[in-house]
Each structure stands twice: as structure tokens, then as C-alpha cells.
């Protein structure tokens, strides 16, 4: 006699595509972010760091630390959100496209915090032979 037993498991995940939700130069996809960066870039950086969960004053250390804060934050963001890339790539982008990388990071934080976690229900069935 076979006994069937079902178990429902709920798995909570965040969407991780391995890519940034917007491109480096997609400033027009979020004009509010672009305008905030244009009018008061230090305030914009502090707001982005705070929304990501870092101390809001950290970006102010960037000029003294040769942009190390930006590079570390970008790497940390890639790791947290499952975005592919490398530390060398982060450094290159921050050095070449400083403002664009910050705008991209701000858009990513906004996207990740508004989309929230997704729940998936997994049904498993076990058969026990008696």
C-alpha cells in the first residue's frame, strides 16, 4: 500500500536577473533621479547611500578616499542584488563615468526596494511504501 503525502513550502526570493535593471546611460528612464543628481550631487549621493542601508555620510569621504566608497558601494550592490560583474569593472566605471554610475545605483536601489520580495509556493509529494 502506498501512502501519498503532500507538503507545501513557501519560498521568498528577490528577483535576480544577473543584470542591472537599467543601463549605465539610462538617465531618461527616471528623470527625477537625473534631476536630483544634476542639482545637488552630494545630497543625491548621501540619499542613495542611505536608501541602500549605508551611513548617509559615506559618499562625502569619496574625494579623500580616491572614489573607494563608490567602488565599494557598487560592488556591495552587485553582491546584494545578484548582479554580475567584477571589482575591476566597478573601478573602471566609477573612474570613467562617475555621475552615471551613481545614477544607475540610485535607480537600482529604487527598483529593488519597490519590487519587493516574491513568494513562490512549491508543492512536493512524497510516496511512502508500506
XYZ file of C-alpha atoms in Angstrom:
130
model
C 0.000 0.000 0.000
C 1.378 3.408 -0.982
C 0.758 6.486 1.142
C 0.972 9.884 -0.595
C 1.937 12.880 1.473
C 1.907 16.461 0.141
C 3.862 19.309 1.599
C 3.564 22.969 0.571
C 6.632 25.114 1.078
C 6.720 28.894 0.624
C 9.984 30.294 -0.687
C 10.599 34.042 -0.589
C 13.050 35.352 -3.157
C 14.107 38.622 -4.718
C 14.229 38.874 -8.459
C 17.821 38.386 -9.585
C 18.416 38.534 -13.284
C 22.173 38.964 -13.083
C 21.907 42.346 -14.803
C 21.362 45.938 -13.698
C 17.697 46.893 -14.045
C 18.727 49.902 -16.162
C 21.728 50.677 -18.305
C 24.540 52.993 -17.314
C 23.281 55.813 -19.540
C 19.522 55.314 -18.993
C 19.107 58.613 -17.154
C 15.963 59.413 -19.140
C 14.240 56.337 -17.713
C 13.975 58.177 -14.380
C 14.122 61.936 -14.823
C 13.611 62.594 -11.101
C 16.822 60.749 -10.276
C 18.672 62.528 -13.069
C 17.473 65.977 -11.973
C 18.324 65.335 -8.326
C 21.850 64.303 -9.345
C 22.162 67.373 -11.564
C 21.070 69.950 -8.990
C 22.723 68.655 -5.830
C 25.028 65.713 -6.469
C 26.423 65.376 -2.895
C 22.869 65.306 -1.475
C 21.910 62.776 -4.143
C 24.843 60.535 -3.207
C 24.003 60.699 0.500
C 20.345 59.883 -0.185
C 21.302 56.901 -2.358
C 23.710 55.550 0.266
C 21.054 55.929 2.960
C 18.404 54.128 0.887
C 20.889 51.310 0.305
C 21.384 50.993 4.067
C 24.773 52.636 4.373
C 25.670 55.629 6.516
C 24.446 58.663 4.612
C 27.769 60.494 5.122
C 29.903 57.796 3.484
C 29.850 59.322 -0.037
C 31.277 62.567 1.369
C 34.509 60.649 2.025
C 34.844 59.708 -1.658
C 37.101 62.633 -2.705
C 39.537 61.889 0.127
C 39.424 58.123 -0.494
C 40.030 58.304 -4.266
C 36.469 57.112 -5.037
C 36.869 53.951 -2.937
C 33.460 54.466 -1.311
C 31.740 54.482 -4.710
C 33.609 51.373 -5.828
C 32.800 49.512 -2.590
C 29.160 50.519 -2.701
C 28.795 49.421 -6.324
C 30.434 46.051 -5.539
C 28.247 45.619 -2.465
C 25.149 46.437 -4.501
C 26.089 43.898 -7.169
C 26.564 41.242 -4.497
C 23.309 42.015 -2.654
C 21.180 42.093 -5.808
C 22.913 39.240 -7.643
C 24.281 41.395 -10.458
C 27.181 40.034 -12.468
C 30.397 41.994 -12.782
C 33.796 42.447 -11.214
C 35.582 44.796 -8.873
C 37.888 45.843 -11.720
C 34.841 46.690 -13.825
C 33.364 48.687 -10.950
C 36.568 50.689 -10.559
C 36.770 51.381 -14.299
C 33.146 52.547 -14.486
C 33.420 54.746 -11.405
C 36.596 56.368 -12.749
C 35.225 56.922 -16.266
C 31.539 57.603 -15.636
C 31.280 58.749 -12.023
C 27.903 60.502 -12.171
C 26.336 57.855 -14.425
C 27.347 55.043 -12.053
C 25.714 56.849 -9.137
C 22.530 57.419 -11.148
C 22.476 53.740 -12.103
C 22.975 52.695 -8.481
C 20.162 55.007 -7.335
C 17.796 53.584 -9.962
C 18.741 50.039 -8.906
C 18.055 50.719 -5.224
C 14.707 52.274 -6.170
C 13.802 49.293 -8.378
C 14.849 46.692 -5.812
C 13.034 48.353 -2.914
C 9.793 48.936 -4.833
C 9.610 45.471 -6.405
C 9.999 43.729 -3.033
C 10.413 40.011 -2.442
C 8.371 37.496 -4.385
C 6.792 34.422 -2.850
C 6.666 31.108 -4.655
C 4.695 28.115 -3.388
C 6.366 24.771 -4.058
C 4.291 21.615 -3.717
C 6.206 18.411 -3.107
C 4.732 14.942 -2.962
C 6.325 12.034 -1.151
C 5.335 8.443 -1.631
C 5.883 6.042 1.264
C 5.647 2.356 0.527
C 4.164 0.314 3.325
